[in-house]
CSV table of C-alpha atoms in Angstrom, one decimal:
chain,number,residue,atom,x,y,z
A,1,MET,CA,0.0,-0.1,0.0
A,2,ASN,CA,1.3,3.4,-0.8
A,3,THR,CA,1.7,5.4,2.3
A,4,GLY,CA,2.8,8.5,0.5
A,5,ILE,CA,6.5,8.2,1.8
A,6,GLN,CA,9.2,8.9,-0.8
A,7,ASN,CA,12.5,7.3,-0.6
A,8,THR,CA,14.3,10.7,-1.4
A,9,PRO,CA,17.2,12.1,0.9
A,10,PRO,CA,16.0,14.8,3.0
A,11,HIS,CA,16.8,18.5,2.0
A,12,HIS,CA,19.3,20.4,4.0
A,13,SER,CA,16.7,22.8,4.9
A,14,GLN,CA,14.9,20.3,7.1
A,15,GLY,CA,16.2,21.8,10.3
A,16,LYS,CA,19.1,21.7,12.7
A,17,PRO,CA,18.5,18.2,14.4
A,18,LEU,CA,20.0,16.6,11.3
A,19,THR,CA,23.0,19.0,11.3
A,20,ALA,CA,23.5,18.4,15.0
A,21,LEU,CA,23.5,14.5,14.6
A,22,ILE,CA,26.2,14.8,11.7
A,23,ALA,CA,28.3,17.0,13.8
A,24,SER,CA,28.2,14.7,16.7
A,25,SER,CA,28.9,11.6,14.6
A,26,PHE,CA,31.8,13.5,13.1
A,27,LEU,CA,33.1,14.6,16.6
A,28,LEU,CA,33.0,10.9,17.8
A,29,LEU,CA,35.0,10.0,14.8
A,30,LEU,CA,37.5,12.5,15.3
A,31,ILE,CA,37.9,11.5,19.0
A,32,SER,CA,38.1,7.9,18.1
A,33,THR,CA,40.8,8.5,15.6
A,34,GLY,CA,42.8,10.9,17.8
A,35,ALA,CA,42.4,13.8,15.5
A,36,VAL,CA,40.9,15.7,18.3
A,37,ALA,CA,42.4,15.4,21.8
A,38,GLN,CA,40.0,15.2,24.7
A,39,GLU,CA,40.9,15.7,28.1
A,40,PRO,CA,39.6,13.6,30.9
A,41,GLY,CA,36.2,15.1,32.1
A,42,GLU,CA,35.9,17.4,29.3
A,43,ASP,CA,32.6,17.6,27.4
A,44,LEU,CA,32.8,18.9,23.8
A,45,SER,CA,30.0,20.3,22.0
A,46,ALA,CA,29.4,20.9,18.4
A,47,GLU,CA,30.5,24.5,18.7
A,48,ASP,CA,33.7,23.4,20.3
A,49,VAL,CA,34.3,20.8,17.6
A,50,GLN,CA,33.6,23.4,14.9
A,51,GLU,CA,36.1,25.9,16.6
A,52,ARG,CA,38.9,23.1,16.6
A,53,ILE,CA,38.2,22.3,13.1
A,54,ASP,CA,38.4,25.9,11.9
A,55,SER,CA,41.7,26.3,13.9
A,56,LEU,CA,43.4,23.4,12.2
A,57,GLU,CA,46.2,24.1,9.8
A,58,GLU,CA,46.2,21.1,7.8
A,59,PRO,CA,43.7,18.3,7.0
A,60,MET,CA,43.2,15.8,9.9
A,61,TYR,CA,41.5,13.1,8.0
A,62,THR,CA,42.3,10.5,5.4
A,63,PRO,CA,40.2,9.0,2.6
A,64,PHE,CA,39.3,6.1,4.8
A,65,VAL,CA,37.9,8.4,7.4
A,66,GLU,CA,35.9,10.3,4.8
A,67,LEU,CA,34.3,6.9,3.4
A,68,TYR,CA,33.6,6.1,6.9
A,69,LEU,CA,31.7,9.3,7.6
A,70,LEU,CA,29.6,9.0,4.4
A,71,GLU,CA,28.6,5.6,5.3
A,72,GLU,CA,27.5,6.6,8.7
A,73,SER,CA,25.7,9.5,7.4
A,74,LYS,CA,24.0,7.3,4.8
A,75,ALA,CA,23.0,4.7,7.5
A,76,LEU,CA,21.6,7.6,9.7
A,77,ARG,CA,19.6,9.1,7.0
A,78,LYS,CA,18.0,5.5,6.2
A,79,GLU,CA,17.2,5.0,9.9
A,80,MET,CA,15.6,8.4,10.2
A,81,MET,CA,13.5,7.6,6.9
A,82,ASN,CA,12.4,4.2,8.6
A,83,THR,CA,11.5,5.9,11.7
A,84,ARG,CA,9.3,8.4,9.8
A,85,ALA,CA,7.6,5.6,7.8
A,86,GLU,CA,6.9,3.8,11.0
A,87,LEU,CA,5.4,6.9,12.6
A,88,ILE,CA,3.3,7.5,9.3
A,89,GLU,CA,2.1,3.9,9.3
A,90,LYS,CA,1.1,4.0,13.1
A,91,VAL,CA,-0.9,7.2,12.5
A,92,VAL,CA,-2.7,5.7,9.6
A,93,ASP,CA,-3.4,2.6,11.5
A,94,LYS,CA,-4.8,4.7,14.3
A,95,GLU,CA,-7.0,6.7,11.9
A,96,LEU,CA,-8.3,3.6,10.4
A,97,SER,CA,-9.0,2.2,13.8
A,98,VAL,CA,-11.0,5.3,14.7
A,99,ALA,CA,-13.0,5.3,11.4
A,100,ASP,CA,-13.8,1.5,11.9
A,101,LYS,CA,-15.1,2.3,15.4
A,102,THR,CA,-17.2,5.2,14.1
A,103,MET,CA,-18.7,3.1,11.3
A,104,SER,CA,-19.3,0.2,13.6
A,105,TYR,CA,-21.1,2.7,16.1
A,106,ALA,CA,-23.2,4.1,13.4
A,107,THR,CA,-24.1,0.7,12.1
A,108,ASP,CA,-25.1,-0.3,15.6
A,109,THR,CA,-27.3,2.7,16.1
A,110,VAL,CA,-29.3,2.3,12.9
A,111,THR,CA,-29.7,-1.5,13.7
A,112,TYR,CA,-31.0,-0.7,17.1
A,113,PHE,CA,-33.2,2.0,15.8
A,114,PHE,CA,-34.8,-0.5,13.2
A,115,TYR,CA,-35.1,-3.0,16.1
A,116,LEU,CA,-36.9,-0.4,18.1
A,117,ILE,CA,-39.3,0.2,15.2
A,118,ALA,CA,-39.9,-3.4,14.5
A,119,GLY,CA,-40.6,-4.1,18.1
A,120,ALA,CA,-43.1,-1.0,18.2
A,121,THR,CA,-44.7,-2.3,14.9
A,122,SER,CA,-45.1,-5.8,16.4
A,123,ILE,CA,-46.7,-4.5,19.7
A,124,LEU,CA,-49.1,-2.3,17.5
A,125,VAL,CA,-50.0,-5.4,15.4
A,126,MET,CA,-50.5,-7.7,18.5
A,127,VAL,CA,-52.6,-5.1,20.3
A,128,GLY,CA,-54.5,-3.1,17.7
A,129,TRP,CA,-54.6,-5.2,14.6
A,130,ASN,CA,-58.1,-6.4,15.2
A,131,SER,CA,-59.4,-2.8,16.0
A,132,ILE,CA,-57.8,-1.5,12.8
A,133,ARG,CA,-59.2,-4.3,10.7
A,134,ASP,CA,-62.7,-3.9,12.2
A,135,MET,CA,-62.5,-0.1,11.6
A,136,ARG,CA,-61.3,-0.7,8.0
A,137,ASN,CA,-64.3,-3.1,7.4
A,138,GLN,CA,-66.8,-0.7,8.9
A,139,LEU,CA,-65.5,2.3,6.8
A,140,THR,CA,-65.4,0.1,3.7
A,141,SER,CA,-69.0,-1.2,4.3
A,142,LEU,CA,-70.1,2.5,5.1
A,143,ALA,CA,-68.5,3.7,2.0
A,144,GLU,CA,-70.0,1.2,-0.2
A,145,LYS,CA,-73.4,1.8,1.3
A,146,ARG,CA,-73.2,5.5,0.9
A,147,VAL,CA,-72.0,4.9,-2.8
A,148,ASN,CA,-74.8,2.6,-3.5
A,149,GLU,CA,-77.4,5.1,-2.1
A,150,LEU,CA,-76.0,7.8,-4.3
A,151,VAL,CA,-76.1,5.6,-7.4
A,152,VAL,CA,-79.6,4.7,-6.8
A,153,GLU,CA,-80.4,8.3,-6.2
A,154,TYR,CA,-78.8,9.5,-9.5
A,155,GLU,CA,-80.3,6.7,-11.4
A,156,LYS,CA,-83.8,7.9,-10.2
A,157,ARG,CA,-82.9,11.3,-11.2
A,158,LEU,CA,-81.5,10.2,-14.6
A,159,GLU,CA,-84.8,8.2,-15.3
A,160,PHE,CA,-86.8,11.2,-14.4
A,161,ILE,CA,-84.8,13.5,-16.7
A,162,GLU,CA,-85.0,10.9,-19.4
A,163,ASP,CA,-88.8,10.6,-19.0
A,164,GLN,CA,-89.2,14.5,-19.2
A,165,LEU,CA,-86.8,14.6,-22.2
A,166,ARG,CA,-88.9,11.8,-23.9
A,167,GLN,CA,-92.1,13.6,-23.2
A,168,LYS,CA,-90.7,16.9,-24.5
A,169,SER,CA,-89.4,15.1,-27.6
A,170,ASP,CA,-92.7,13.6,-28.1
A,171,ILE,CA,-94.4,16.8,-27.9
A,172,ILE,CA,-91.9,18.4,-30.2
A,173,HIS,CA,-92.5,15.5,-32.7
A,174,GLN,CA,-96.3,15.9,-32.2
A,175,ASN,CA,-96.2,19.8,-32.8
A,176,GLN,CA,-94.1,19.3,-35.9
A,177,ALA,CA,-96.8,16.7,-37.2
A,178,ASP,CA,-99.5,19.1,-36.2
A,179,ILE,CA,-97.7,22.1,-38.0
A,180,GLU,CA,-97.3,19.8,-41.1
A,181,ARG,CA,-100.8,18.8,-40.9
A,182,THR,CA,-102.2,22.3,-40.2
A,183,ASN,CA,-100.0,23.6,-43.3
A,184,GLU,CA,-101.6,20.8,-45.4
A,185,VAL,CA,-105.1,21.6,-44.3
A,186,HIS,CA,-104.6,25.2,-45.0
A,187,SER,CA,-103.6,24.4,-48.6
A,188,LEU,CA,-106.6,22.1,-49.0
A,189,TRP,CA,-108.9,24.9,-47.8
A,190,LEU,CA,-107.3,27.3,-50.1
A,191,LYS,CA,-107.7,24.7,-53.0
A,192,ALA,CA,-111.4,24.2,-52.1
A,193,SER,CA,-112.1,27.9,-52.1
A,194,GLN,CA,-110.6,28.2,-55.6
A,195,GLU,CA,-112.4,25.3,-57.1
A,196,THR,CA,-115.5,26.0,-59.1
A,197,SER,CA,-116.6,22.2,-59.5
A,198,GLN,CA,-118.5,20.8,-56.4
A,199,GLN,CA,-117.0,17.5,-57.0
A,200,ASN,CA,-113.4,19.1,-56.6
A,201,LYS,CA,-114.6,20.7,-53.5
A,202,ILE,CA,-116.0,17.6,-51.9
A,203,ALA,CA,-112.7,15.9,-52.8
A,204,ALA,CA,-110.7,18.6,-51.1
A,205,TYR,CA,-113.1,18.5,-48.0
A,206,ASP,CA,-112.5,14.8,-48.0
A,207,ALA,CA,-108.8,15.3,-47.8
A,208,ILE,CA,-109.2,17.6,-45.0
A,209,LEU,CA,-111.4,15.0,-43.2
A,210,ASP,CA,-108.7,12.2,-43.7
A,211,LEU,CA,-106.2,14.5,-41.8
A,212,ARG,CA,-108.8,15.7,-39.4
A,213,PRO,CA,-111.8,13.4,-39.0
A,214,ASP,CA,-113.4,15.7,-36.4
A,215,ASP,CA,-113.2,18.9,-38.4
A,216,VAL,CA,-116.7,20.5,-37.9
A,217,GLU,CA,-116.0,23.1,-40.6
A,218,ALA,CA,-115.1,20.6,-43.2
A,219,LEU,CA,-118.2,18.5,-42.6
A,220,SER,CA,-120.4,21.6,-42.8
A,221,TYR,CA,-118.9,22.9,-45.9
A,222,LYS,CA,-119.0,19.7,-47.4
A,223,ALA,CA,-122.7,19.5,-46.7
A,224,ASP,CA,-123.0,22.9,-48.6
A,225,ALA,CA,-121.5,21.4,-51.6
A,226,VAL,CA,-123.5,18.3,-51.4
A,227,LEU,CA,-126.7,20.6,-51.3
A,228,GLU,CA,-125.4,22.2,-54.4
A,229,MET,CA,-125.4,18.8,-56.1
A,230,GLN,CA,-129.0,18.3,-54.9
A,231,GLU,CA,-128.3,15.5,-52.3
A,232,PRO,CA,-130.1,16.9,-49.2
A,233,LEU,CA,-130.2,13.4,-47.4
A,234,TRP,CA,-126.3,13.3,-47.8
A,235,ALA,CA,-126.2,16.9,-46.4
A,236,ILE,CA,-128.6,16.1,-43.3
A,237,SER,CA,-126.2,13.3,-42.5
A,238,LEU,CA,-123.1,15.4,-42.7
A,239,CYS,CA,-124.7,18.1,-40.6
A,240,GLN,CA,-126.0,15.6,-37.8
A,241,ARG,CA,-122.4,14.2,-37.6
A,242,ALA,CA,-121.0,17.9,-37.3
A,243,LEU,CA,-123.4,18.8,-34.6
A,244,LYS,CA,-122.6,15.8,-32.5
A,245,LEU,CA,-119.2,17.1,-32.4
A,246,ALA,CA,-120.1,20.7,-31.9
A,247,PRO,CA,-123.8,21.5,-30.9
A,248,ASP,CA,-123.2,25.1,-31.0
A,249,ASN,CA,-121.8,25.3,-34.5
A,250,GLY,CA,-124.0,28.0,-36.3
A,251,HIS,CA,-122.8,26.9,-40.0
A,252,ALA,CA,-123.9,23.1,-39.3
A,253,HIS,CA,-127.4,24.3,-38.1
A,254,TYR,CA,-127.9,26.6,-41.1
A,255,GLN,CA,-126.9,23.8,-43.5
A,256,LEU,CA,-129.1,21.3,-41.8
A,257,ALA,CA,-132.0,23.9,-42.1
A,258,CYS,CA,-131.3,24.2,-45.8
A,259,ALA,CA,-131.4,20.3,-46.1
A,260,TYR,CA,-134.7,20.1,-44.3
A,261,ALA,CA,-136.2,22.8,-46.5
A,262,GLU,CA,-135.0,20.9,-49.7
A,263,ILE,CA,-137.0,17.7,-48.5
A,264,GLY,CA,-140.1,19.7,-47.5
A,265,ARG,CA,-139.6,19.4,-43.7
A,266,TRP,CA,-140.6,22.9,-43.1
A,267,ASP,CA,-141.1,22.9,-39.4
A,268,ASP,CA,-137.7,21.3,-38.9
A,269,ALA,CA,-136.2,23.8,-41.2
A,270,VAL,CA,-137.6,26.8,-39.5
A,271,ALA,CA,-136.6,25.4,-36.0
A,272,THR,CA,-133.2,24.6,-37.0
A,273,LEU,CA,-132.7,28.0,-38.8
A,274,LYS,CA,-133.7,29.7,-35.5
A,275,LYS,CA,-131.0,28.0,-33.6
A,276,ALA,CA,-128.5,29.2,-36.2
A,277,ILE,CA,-129.9,32.7,-36.0
A,278,GLU,CA,-129.5,32.6,-32.3
A,279,ILE,CA,-125.8,31.7,-32.6
A,280,SER,CA,-125.2,34.4,-35.3
A,281,ASP,CA,-127.6,37.0,-36.5
A,282,ALA,CA,-125.7,37.0,-39.9
A,283,TYR,CA,-127.6,33.9,-40.9
A,284,ARG,CA,-130.9,35.9,-41.2
A,285,ASP,CA,-129.8,37.9,-44.0
A,286,ASP,CA,-128.4,34.7,-45.6
A,287,ALA,CA,-131.6,33.0,-45.3
A,288,SER,CA,-133.5,35.8,-46.9
A,289,VAL,CA,-131.8,35.3,-50.1
A,290,ASP,CA,-130.8,31.6,-50.0
A,291,PRO,CA,-132.6,29.5,-52.9
A,292,SER,CA,-133.1,26.7,-50.6
A,293,PHE,CA,-135.6,28.6,-48.5
A,294,GLU,CA,-137.5,29.7,-51.6
A,295,GLN,CA,-140.6,27.6,-50.8
A,296,LEU,CA,-140.7,29.0,-47.3
A,297,ARG,CA,-141.0,32.8,-48.3
A,298,ASP,CA,-144.8,32.7,-47.6
A,299,HIS,CA,-144.6,30.5,-44.5
A,300,GLU,CA,-145.7,32.4,-41.5
A,301,SER,CA,-143.1,31.3,-39.0
A,302,PHE,CA,-140.3,31.6,-41.6
A,303,ARG,CA,-141.4,35.2,-42.3
A,304,LYS,CA,-141.7,35.9,-38.5
A,305,LEU,CA,-138.1,34.7,-38.1
A,306,ILE,CA,-136.4,36.4,-41.2
A,307,PHE,CA,-138.6,39.5,-41.5
A,308,PRO,CA,-139.6,40.5,-37.9
A,309,GLU,CA,-140.0,44.2,-38.8
A,310,ASP,CA,-142.7,43.4,-41.4
A,311,GLU,CA,-144.8,41.7,-38.9
A,312,GLU,CA,-144.6,44.7,-36.6
């Protein structure tokens, strides 16, 4: 493992401890070789050694001594590097140990926390599971019941709305059919008014009666056309049919009176004409010039009914 230690010789600027060691080693070598004389009980410091070296007039070492000093310096440098590597290794081991303990503590804390949660959950399950399940079932049943009630209510409302829409749709269709029928009847009335032939008029009235079987006006006007064709009995039948549908229809009473006069039923003709005049006084003038009442001109009851001012 790379510990970051480089096997390079230390720089001279690393400090005075290395210089002191070298000086001490050099001093010991000088003393051992006899180059520097040391008196008994005398302690020589690095400064003393340097002073004596500076005072020497000629070299006091030999090539052997120089080699010896270099080897000692090299050995001392290696020893210092080894010492530094050991120190760094111990520091790294210490840091790794602290990190390992920290991780172990964190792992144990998380594990105990989860154990605590698991225990609390187990207690909750054992104590309150039945209550929670019952509550859930009750809420579910209550929600389903409420939803079903809402569904039923909305279905009823939708059915009511559908019925109303259906009724309105039927009314609309019926009104459209009535409008179409009314337009067709109107065109048939217009056609009948423009026809000069009684047969064509009767055909137009029959078409109106096909669309509206209970059309009293069509029955009474058809009776008028039938009378023009000299068919008083047919006219009587048509008028009686119209009066069953509308007893107060003045035109039907007037046409019935004309039909009675055509067949000689004078009293019935006068009585029916009186009912028509009571409904509308305009029929009095019509009867005074109508050819159907020609034979009743001299009839006393007819004259009293049509010309009341002459009797006065």
